[in-house]
Amino acid sequence: MTLTEKDSQYLWHPYTQHKTAQTPIAISRGEGALLWDENNKEYIDAIASWWVNPFGHSNKFIADAIYKQLTTLEHVLFGGFTHEPAIKVAEKLMEILPENQQKVFFSDNGSTAVEVAIKVALQYFFNKNEKRTTIIAFENAFHGDTFAAMAASGISFYTQAFQGMFIDVVRIPVPVKGQEQASFDALKAVIKSHNCAGFIFEPLVQGAAGMVMYEPEALAKLIQICAANKVLTIADEVMTGFGKTGKTFAMDYVAEQPDMICLSKALTGGTIPMAITTFTQEVFDAFYDDDINKALFHGHTFTANPTGCAAALASIDLLQTPEMQANIERINKSHLNFEQKIEKHTKVITARTLGVIFAVEIKSDSEESYYGSMRTKLYNFFIDKGVILRPVGNIVYVLPPYIMTDEQLQKVYAIIEEAIEMV
Ligand SMILES: *Cc1c(COP(=O)(O)O)cnc(C)c1O
């Protein structure tokens, strides 16, 4: 049996209707921005394997750090114990995160990072004997697939089977250009009519919605409104963190600081699943008490896994090298050039760039759904040409590993241009 045949016998894939889906491609190795399948066909990974891999596949520097840690201390429980890799990650984050962030909580993936933040927001007010149970989120947000994260997510077909079983979430419009005031007004109205505990948002870029972008000034204003009403703010930087927007964090563009930040995806350079939620001292202090019931009773078996921490430290080291910062700038310039070239095309509605993120919306005759026919046609075209891109409806985005060469980037752009002609 081939790998693909064995796969269909045993495996259940994410976001997949197995009855109608095409068989998955079996990838056997990766290097830099390239992947090879079992038949040795080459692919350019133009979405950094779901946004996790900034430094390239099979990165030796991170692999060496992981090996060294694996053969020193692979894991130890974090309840009642601690270790140097976790402390070093926390110290490092204190240097690079917005300065109000003081406490670091480990978990395993983006959804759990969000789950922790939402539970903390709710319990923060419980501990203070204040009844605040509503979470505010953006329309078309994506915060993950565990229950509270799913409740905060607004992409409806992901969540429709569970309607009525969620925590209380109220949605406000995204302050995209020209619609900022509607977003501010909606936030004020929600805060007035509900007992709001927290506001969770993807700062500056909504990834899963199709790289929808909005300005730092608008986000600063929303955070100010929350702060004035003692509503806790949660920046979900799971996608945007570690250089994607051109700065280390999207919040580095914003004049206001959030109460909590969620990190995962590129945290370990795409090697080991790990996530972090960070907090202000003020949030932590609401749980600091002689009363054990005020503690945060949340944890995961692999919390602060030392091997994951070693991978995170190596990744942050790589991110901070001048070479990697130059790569981010190089890709940004390249995207801006391509944006200028493509945005005038008659079949293009709009194109946008922030950092290493580029997105183009293609004109479609029908209302294009998330997994609609244009999306499938585009996806197959790209795969056929050896480029991994996952369009969101009629939106094609590129989020390459930072080490992608100019030649590879130009190839990705050329194939997108071809695709626009084709559909
Ligand atoms: C991917 C993502 C998540 C969920 O992360 P998982 O590791 O898939 O659970 C949460 N928030 C944002 C903004 C994301 O992009």
Coordinates of C-alpha atoms in Angstrom, one line a residue, residues 6-392:
K6 CA -2.7 3.7 4.3
D7 CA -3.7 7.2 5.3
S8 CA -7.2 6.8 4.0
Q9 CA -7.5 3.6 6.0
Y10 CA -6.5 5.0 9.3
L11 CA -6.5 8.8 9.5
W12 CA -9.0 11.6 10.1
H13 CA -7.7 15.0 8.9
P14 CA -8.5 18.5 10.2
Y15 CA -11.1 20.6 8.4
T16 CA -11.7 17.7 6.0
Q17 CA -14.9 16.1 4.6
H18 CA -13.4 12.8 3.8
K19 CA -16.2 11.7 1.5
T20 CA -15.5 14.5 -1.0
A21 CA -11.9 15.6 -0.3
Q22 CA -9.0 14.7 -2.5
T23 CA -6.5 12.4 -1.1
P24 CA -3.7 14.2 0.9
I25 CA -0.2 14.5 -0.5
A26 CA 2.4 12.5 1.5
I27 CA 5.3 14.8 2.2
S28 CA 8.6 13.0 3.0
R29 CA 11.1 15.8 3.6
G30 CA 11.6 19.5 3.8
E31 CA 14.5 22.0 3.6
G32 CA 14.3 25.7 3.6
A33 CA 11.1 26.9 1.9
L34 CA 10.8 23.6 0.0
L35 CA 9.0 20.3 0.6
W36 CA 9.1 17.0 -1.4
D37 CA 6.4 14.4 -1.6
E38 CA 6.8 10.6 -1.7
N39 CA 7.3 10.8 -5.5
N40 CA 10.0 13.5 -5.1
K41 CA 7.8 16.2 -6.5
E42 CA 8.9 19.6 -5.2
Y43 CA 6.7 22.2 -3.6
I44 CA 7.3 25.8 -2.5
D45 CA 5.7 26.2 1.0
A46 CA 4.3 29.7 0.5
I47 CA 2.2 29.7 3.6
A48 CA 5.0 28.5 6.0
S49 CA 2.9 25.4 6.8
W50 CA 0.0 27.2 8.3
W51 CA 2.1 30.2 9.5
V52 CA 4.4 28.2 11.9
N53 CA 7.7 28.1 10.0
P54 CA 9.6 31.4 9.6
F55 CA 13.1 29.9 9.4
G56 CA 12.6 27.0 7.0
H57 CA 12.0 23.3 7.2
S58 CA 14.5 21.0 9.0
N59 CA 16.4 24.0 10.4
K60 CA 19.7 22.8 11.8
F61 CA 20.1 25.5 14.5
I62 CA 16.8 24.7 16.1
A63 CA 17.2 20.9 15.6
D64 CA 20.6 21.1 17.4
A65 CA 19.1 23.0 20.3
I66 CA 16.3 20.4 20.6
Y67 CA 18.7 17.5 20.5
K68 CA 20.9 19.1 23.2
Q69 CA 17.8 19.6 25.4
L70 CA 16.4 16.2 24.7
T71 CA 19.6 14.6 25.9
T72 CA 19.8 16.9 29.0
L73 CA 16.3 17.1 30.3
E74 CA 13.5 16.2 27.9
H75 CA 10.6 16.9 30.2
V76 CA 9.6 17.3 33.8
L77 CA 6.2 18.2 35.3
F78 CA 5.7 21.9 35.8
G79 CA 3.4 21.6 38.9
G80 CA 5.8 22.1 41.8
F81 CA 8.9 22.1 39.6
T82 CA 10.6 24.5 37.4
H83 CA 13.6 24.5 35.0
E84 CA 16.0 26.9 33.3
P85 CA 14.6 26.6 29.7
A86 CA 11.2 27.9 30.9
I87 CA 12.8 30.7 32.9
K88 CA 14.9 31.7 30.0
V89 CA 11.9 31.8 27.6
A90 CA 10.1 34.0 30.1
E91 CA 13.1 36.3 30.5
K92 CA 13.5 36.6 26.8
L93 CA 9.8 37.4 26.3
M94 CA 10.0 40.1 28.9
E95 CA 12.7 41.8 26.8
I96 CA 10.7 41.7 23.6
L97 CA 7.0 41.9 24.5
P98 CA 5.1 45.2 25.3
E99 CA 6.6 46.2 28.7
N100 CA 3.4 45.8 30.7
Q101 CA 3.5 42.0 30.2
Q102 CA 4.9 40.5 33.4
K103 CA 3.8 36.9 33.8
V104 CA 4.1 33.9 31.5
F105 CA 1.7 30.9 31.4
F106 CA 2.6 27.9 29.1
S107 CA 0.2 25.6 27.2
D108 CA 0.3 23.6 24.0
N109 CA -1.3 25.4 21.0
G110 CA -3.0 28.6 19.9
S111 CA -6.4 27.4 21.0
T112 CA -5.3 26.6 24.5
A113 CA -3.4 30.0 24.7
V114 CA -6.7 31.7 23.9
E115 CA -8.7 29.3 26.2
V116 CA -6.4 30.3 29.1
A117 CA -6.8 34.0 28.4
I118 CA -10.6 33.8 28.2
K119 CA -10.8 31.8 31.4
V120 CA -8.5 34.3 33.2
A121 CA -10.7 37.2 32.0
L122 CA -13.8 35.5 33.4
Q123 CA -12.2 34.4 36.7
Y124 CA -10.5 37.8 37.2
F125 CA -13.9 39.3 37.8
F126 CA -15.2 36.3 39.7
N127 CA -12.3 36.7 42.1
K128 CA -13.2 40.3 42.5
N129 CA -16.9 39.5 43.2
E130 CA -17.9 41.4 40.1
K131 CA -20.4 39.8 37.7
R132 CA -18.9 40.1 34.3
T133 CA -19.5 37.2 31.9
T134 CA -19.5 38.6 28.3
I135 CA -16.6 38.4 26.0
I136 CA -16.4 40.8 23.1
A137 CA -14.9 39.6 19.7
F138 CA -14.6 40.8 16.1
E139 CA -16.8 39.6 13.3
N140 CA -15.1 36.8 11.3
A141 CA -12.5 36.4 14.0
F142 CA -10.6 33.1 14.4
H143 CA -9.2 32.2 17.8
G144 CA -9.1 28.4 17.6
D145 CA -11.2 25.3 17.9
T146 CA -11.4 24.5 21.7
F147 CA -14.7 25.6 23.2
A148 CA -14.1 29.1 24.5
A149 CA -11.8 29.9 21.5
M150 CA -14.5 28.6 19.2
A151 CA -17.1 30.7 20.9
A152 CA -14.9 33.8 20.3
S153 CA -14.5 32.8 16.6
G154 CA -16.9 34.2 14.2
I155 CA -16.4 32.0 11.1
S156 CA -19.8 30.4 11.3
F157 CA -19.5 27.1 9.5
Y158 CA -16.7 26.2 11.9
T159 CA -19.0 26.5 14.8
Q160 CA -22.6 26.1 13.7
A161 CA -23.1 22.6 15.2
F162 CA -22.4 24.0 18.6
Q163 CA -24.6 27.1 18.6
G164 CA -26.4 27.6 22.0
M165 CA -23.6 25.8 23.9
F166 CA -21.2 28.6 24.1
I167 CA -20.1 31.2 26.7
D168 CA -21.6 34.6 26.1
V169 CA -19.8 36.3 23.2
V170 CA -20.9 39.6 21.5
R171 CA -19.4 40.6 18.2
I172 CA -18.4 44.0 16.9
P173 CA -17.4 45.0 13.3
V174 CA -13.7 45.1 12.4
P175 CA -12.5 48.8 12.1
V176 CA -11.3 48.4 8.5
K177 CA -10.6 51.7 6.7
G178 CA -13.6 54.0 6.6
Q179 CA -15.6 51.9 9.1
E180 CA -13.7 52.7 12.3
Q181 CA -16.4 54.8 13.9
A182 CA -19.0 52.0 13.5
S183 CA -16.6 49.7 15.3
F184 CA -16.0 52.2 18.2
D185 CA -19.7 52.8 18.5
A186 CA -20.5 49.1 18.6
L187 CA -17.9 48.5 21.3
K188 CA -19.3 51.3 23.5
A189 CA -22.9 50.0 23.0
V190 CA -21.9 46.4 23.9
I191 CA -20.0 47.6 27.0
K192 CA -23.1 49.6 28.0
S193 CA -25.6 46.8 27.5
H194 CA -23.6 43.8 28.8
N195 CA -21.4 43.0 31.8
C196 CA -18.2 42.7 29.7
A197 CA -15.1 40.8 31.1
G198 CA -12.8 40.9 28.1
F199 CA -12.3 41.9 24.4
I200 CA -10.3 39.5 22.3
F201 CA -8.9 40.5 18.9
E202 CA -6.3 39.5 16.3
P203 CA -4.2 42.6 16.2
L204 CA -4.0 44.4 12.8
V205 CA -4.5 41.2 10.7
Q206 CA -7.3 38.7 10.8
G207 CA -5.6 35.6 9.4
A208 CA -8.2 33.0 8.9
A209 CA -10.7 35.6 7.6
G210 CA -8.4 36.1 4.6
M211 CA -5.7 38.5 6.0
V212 CA -8.2 41.3 6.7
M213 CA -6.2 44.3 7.8
Y214 CA -6.9 47.4 9.9
E215 CA -4.9 50.2 11.3
P216 CA -3.0 50.4 14.7
E217 CA -4.7 53.8 15.5
A218 CA -8.2 52.1 15.4
L219 CA -7.0 49.3 17.7
A220 CA -5.5 51.8 20.1
K221 CA -8.8 53.6 20.3
L222 CA -10.7 50.3 21.0
I223 CA -8.2 49.4 23.7
Q224 CA -8.7 52.8 25.3
I225 CA -12.5 52.3 25.3
C226 CA -12.0 49.0 27.0
A227 CA -9.5 50.4 29.6
A228 CA -11.8 53.2 30.5
N229 CA -14.5 50.6 31.3
K230 CA -12.2 48.1 33.0
V231 CA -12.7 45.5 30.2
L232 CA -9.6 43.3 29.9
T233 CA -8.0 43.3 26.5
I234 CA -6.6 40.1 24.9
A235 CA -4.3 40.4 21.9
D236 CA -4.3 37.1 20.0
E237 CA -0.9 37.2 18.4
V238 CA -0.9 33.5 17.6
M239 CA -0.6 34.3 13.9
T240 CA 0.9 37.8 13.9
G241 CA 3.7 37.1 16.5
F242 CA 7.4 36.8 15.8
G243 CA 7.9 39.1 12.8
K244 CA 5.0 38.4 10.5
T245 CA 3.8 42.0 10.4
G246 CA 7.3 43.4 10.0
K247 CA 7.8 44.1 13.7
T248 CA 8.3 41.4 16.4
F249 CA 4.7 41.7 17.5
A250 CA 1.7 43.4 15.8
M251 CA 1.2 45.2 19.1
D252 CA 4.5 47.0 18.6
Y253 CA 2.6 49.2 16.1
V254 CA 0.0 50.1 18.6
A255 CA 0.3 52.9 21.1
E256 CA -1.8 51.1 23.8
Q257 CA -0.8 47.8 25.5
P258 CA -3.2 44.9 26.0
D259 CA -3.7 43.1 29.4
M260 CA -3.0 39.7 27.9
I261 CA -1.1 38.3 24.8
C262 CA -1.5 34.8 23.2
L263 CA 1.4 33.3 21.4
S264 CA 2.0 30.0 19.5
K265 CA 2.5 29.0 15.8
A266 CA 6.0 30.5 15.1
L267 CA 7.0 30.4 18.8
T268 CA 9.1 27.3 18.2
G269 CA 9.9 27.9 14.6
G270 CA 7.4 25.3 13.5
T271 CA 9.0 22.4 15.4
I272 CA 7.3 21.6 18.7
P273 CA 3.7 22.4 19.6
M274 CA 3.8 25.0 22.4
A275 CA 1.9 28.1 23.4
I276 CA 2.2 30.9 25.8
T277 CA -0.3 33.4 27.4
T278 CA 1.2 36.4 29.0
F279 CA -0.4 38.8 31.6
T280 CA 0.1 42.1 33.4
Q281 CA 1.0 42.0 37.0
E282 CA -2.4 43.5 37.8
V283 CA -4.2 40.5 36.2
F284 CA -1.9 38.1 38.0
D285 CA -2.5 39.8 41.3
A286 CA -6.3 39.2 41.1
F287 CA -5.4 35.5 41.5
Y288 CA -2.8 36.0 44.2
D289 CA -4.5 35.3 47.5
D290 CA -4.5 33.2 50.7
D291 CA -7.7 31.6 49.3
I292 CA -6.8 28.6 47.1
N293 CA -10.1 29.0 45.3
K294 CA -8.7 32.2 43.7
A295 CA -5.9 30.3 41.9
L296 CA -6.0 29.5 38.2
F297 CA -6.9 25.9 38.1
H298 CA -5.8 25.3 34.6
G299 CA -2.8 23.3 33.3
H300 CA -1.7 20.8 30.7
T301 CA 0.4 17.7 31.1
F302 CA 3.2 19.0 28.9
T303 CA 3.1 22.6 30.3
A304 CA 6.4 24.3 29.7
N305 CA 8.0 21.2 28.1
P306 CA 11.8 21.9 28.3
T307 CA 12.4 20.7 24.7
G308 CA 9.7 23.1 23.4
C309 CA 11.3 25.8 25.4
A310 CA 14.7 25.1 23.9
A311 CA 13.1 25.3 20.5
A312 CA 11.5 28.6 21.3
L313 CA 14.8 30.1 22.6
A314 CA 16.6 29.0 19.4
S315 CA 13.8 30.4 17.3
I316 CA 13.8 33.8 19.0
D317 CA 17.6 33.9 18.6
L318 CA 17.2 33.3 14.9
L319 CA 14.5 35.9 14.6
Q320 CA 16.8 38.5 16.2
T321 CA 19.7 38.0 13.9
P322 CA 20.3 40.9 11.5
E323 CA 20.1 38.4 8.6
M324 CA 16.6 37.4 9.5
Q325 CA 15.5 41.0 10.1
A326 CA 16.9 41.8 6.6
N327 CA 14.9 38.9 5.2
I328 CA 11.7 40.2 6.6
E329 CA 12.4 43.6 5.0
R330 CA 13.4 42.0 1.7
I331 CA 10.1 40.0 1.5
N332 CA 8.1 43.1 2.5
K333 CA 9.6 45.2 -0.3
S334 CA 9.1 42.4 -2.7
H335 CA 5.4 42.0 -1.7
L336 CA 4.9 45.8 -2.1
N337 CA 6.3 45.7 -5.6
F338 CA 4.0 42.8 -6.5
E339 CA 1.0 44.5 -4.9
Q340 CA 1.6 47.6 -7.1
K341 CA 1.9 45.5 -10.2
I342 CA -1.2 43.4 -9.5
E343 CA -3.7 45.8 -8.0
K344 CA -4.5 47.4 -11.3
H345 CA -5.4 44.1 -12.9
T346 CA -9.0 44.1 -14.1
K347 CA -9.7 40.8 -12.2
V348 CA -8.3 42.1 -8.9
I349 CA -10.6 43.7 -6.4
T350 CA -7.9 44.7 -4.0
A351 CA -4.4 43.7 -2.8
R352 CA -2.7 44.4 0.6
T353 CA 0.6 43.9 2.4
L354 CA 1.8 44.0 6.0
G355 CA 5.3 42.7 6.8
V356 CA 5.7 39.3 5.1
I357 CA 1.9 39.0 4.6
F358 CA 0.4 39.6 1.2
A359 CA -3.2 39.1 0.1
V360 CA -5.1 39.6 -3.1
E361 CA -8.8 39.4 -3.6
I362 CA -9.9 38.1 -7.0
K363 CA -13.1 39.1 -8.7
S364 CA -15.7 36.3 -8.8
D365 CA -19.0 36.1 -10.6
S366 CA -20.8 34.5 -7.6
E367 CA -20.6 35.1 -3.9
E368 CA -17.5 33.1 -3.1
S369 CA -17.7 30.9 0.1
Y370 CA -14.8 29.9 2.3
Y371 CA -14.4 26.5 0.6
G372 CA -16.3 27.4 -2.6
S373 CA -15.6 26.3 -6.2
M374 CA -13.1 29.1 -7.0
R375 CA -11.2 28.2 -3.9
T376 CA -10.9 24.6 -5.0
K377 CA -9.9 25.5 -8.5
L378 CA -7.2 27.9 -7.3
Y379 CA -5.9 25.4 -4.7
N380 CA -5.6 22.6 -7.2
F381 CA -3.9 24.9 -9.8
F382 CA -1.3 25.9 -7.2
I383 CA -0.6 22.4 -6.1
D384 CA -0.3 21.2 -9.7
K385 CA 2.3 23.9 -10.2
G386 CA 4.2 22.9 -7.1
V387 CA 3.2 25.8 -4.9
I388 CA 1.4 25.4 -1.5
L389 CA -1.1 28.2 -1.1
R390 CA -4.5 27.8 0.6
P391 CA -6.9 30.5 -0.7
V392 CA -9.7 31.6 1.6

